[in-house]
GROMACS .gro file of C-alpha atoms in nm:
model
   83
    1UNK     CA    1  -0.106  -1.580   1.298
    2UNK     CA    2  -0.135  -1.348   1.582
    3UNK     CA    3  -0.178  -0.963   1.536
    4UNK     CA    4   0.152  -0.761   1.596
    5UNK     CA    5   0.112  -0.570   1.895
    6UNK     CA    6   0.492  -0.481   1.980
    7UNK     CA    7   0.585  -0.133   1.864
    8UNK     CA    8   0.928  -0.214   1.793
    9UNK     CA    9   0.844  -0.499   1.589
   10UNK     CA   10   0.613  -0.249   1.382
   11UNK     CA   11   0.897  -0.012   1.337
   12UNK     CA   12   1.113  -0.294   1.223
   13UNK     CA   13   0.864  -0.413   0.978
   14UNK     CA   14   0.840  -0.064   0.822
   15UNK     CA   15   1.217  -0.018   0.832
   16UNK     CA   16   1.231  -0.342   0.637
   17UNK     CA   17   0.984  -0.231   0.386
   18UNK     CA   18   1.161   0.078   0.325
   19UNK     CA   19   1.457  -0.150   0.276
   20UNK     CA   20   1.311  -0.357   0.043
   21UNK     CA   21   1.183  -0.050  -0.164
   22UNK     CA   22   1.493   0.144  -0.159
   23UNK     CA   23   1.717  -0.156  -0.274
   24UNK     CA   24   1.509  -0.285  -0.526
   25UNK     CA   25   1.480   0.095  -0.648
   26UNK     CA   26   1.852   0.129  -0.709
   27UNK     CA   27   1.919  -0.211  -0.844
   28UNK     CA   28   1.625  -0.150  -1.090
   29UNK     CA   29   1.802   0.188  -1.184
   30UNK     CA   30   2.136   0.039  -1.221
   31UNK     CA   31   2.009  -0.241  -1.454
   32UNK     CA   32   1.854   0.039  -1.660
   33UNK     CA   33   2.003   0.383  -1.581
   34UNK     CA   34   1.783   0.609  -1.760
   35UNK     CA   35   1.569   0.905  -1.645
   36UNK     CA   36   1.269   0.778  -1.828
   37UNK     CA   37   1.295   0.478  -1.618
   38UNK     CA   38   1.369   0.670  -1.279
   39UNK     CA   39   1.048   0.892  -1.387
   40UNK     CA   40   0.829   0.592  -1.455
   41UNK     CA   41   0.956   0.422  -1.157
   42UNK     CA   42   0.866   0.705  -0.934
   43UNK     CA   43   0.508   0.730  -1.083
   44UNK     CA   44   0.463   0.366  -1.018
   45UNK     CA   45   0.551   0.432  -0.644
   46UNK     CA   46   0.342   0.728  -0.618
   47UNK     CA   47   0.039   0.530  -0.769
   48UNK     CA   48   0.045   0.248  -0.562
   49UNK     CA   49   0.091   0.479  -0.255
   50UNK     CA   50  -0.217   0.664  -0.350
   51UNK     CA   51  -0.398   0.335  -0.402
   52UNK     CA   52  -0.320   0.202  -0.058
   53UNK     CA   53  -0.414   0.529   0.088
   54UNK     CA   54  -0.738   0.502  -0.101
   55UNK     CA   55  -0.806   0.148   0.030
   56UNK     CA   56  -0.741   0.197   0.387
   57UNK     CA   57  -0.827   0.574   0.455
   58UNK     CA   58  -1.057   0.701   0.215
   59UNK     CA   59  -1.293   0.384   0.199
   60UNK     CA   60  -1.306   0.340   0.578
   61UNK     CA   61  -1.385   0.747   0.648
   62UNK     CA   62  -1.608   0.852   0.336
   63UNK     CA   63  -1.729   0.544   0.180
   64UNK     CA   64  -1.815   0.267   0.452
   65UNK     CA   65  -1.718   0.398   0.782
   66UNK     CA   66  -1.854   0.060   0.907
   67UNK     CA   67  -1.617  -0.188   0.761
   68UNK     CA   68  -1.222  -0.211   0.838
   69UNK     CA   69  -1.003  -0.370   0.609
   70UNK     CA   70  -0.712  -0.615   0.694
   71UNK     CA   71  -0.543  -0.611   0.407
   72UNK     CA   72  -0.558  -0.570   0.027
   73UNK     CA   73  -0.726  -0.900  -0.033
   74UNK     CA   74  -0.976  -0.804   0.220
   75UNK     CA   75  -1.058  -0.486   0.024
   76UNK     CA   76  -1.097  -0.681  -0.304
   77UNK     CA   77  -1.350  -0.935  -0.128
   78UNK     CA   78  -1.554  -0.632  -0.003
   79UNK     CA   79  -1.544  -0.445  -0.324
   80UNK     CA   80  -1.634  -0.732  -0.531
   81UNK     CA   81  -1.937  -0.820  -0.283
   82UNK     CA   82  -2.055  -0.477  -0.325
   83UNK     CA   83  -2.084  -0.509  -0.704
   0.00000   0.00000   0.00000
């Protein structure tokens, strides 16, 4: 599959990811309407966002500036080779 180069399609892709997250979160809270579920959901989202930031920014800018990651799987391969 070729790289996505169209800014319009990139914005559409980002909007679809946001829509998936919002719809999934709302449906989960409708299934289990409890403040503890809402807090745990918020913490899970925050934790995954920080992990994504670590994988695609911290590693590249502070740990190994030579390596550019193409995705989470690429990061796991890089990490396992370093060990």
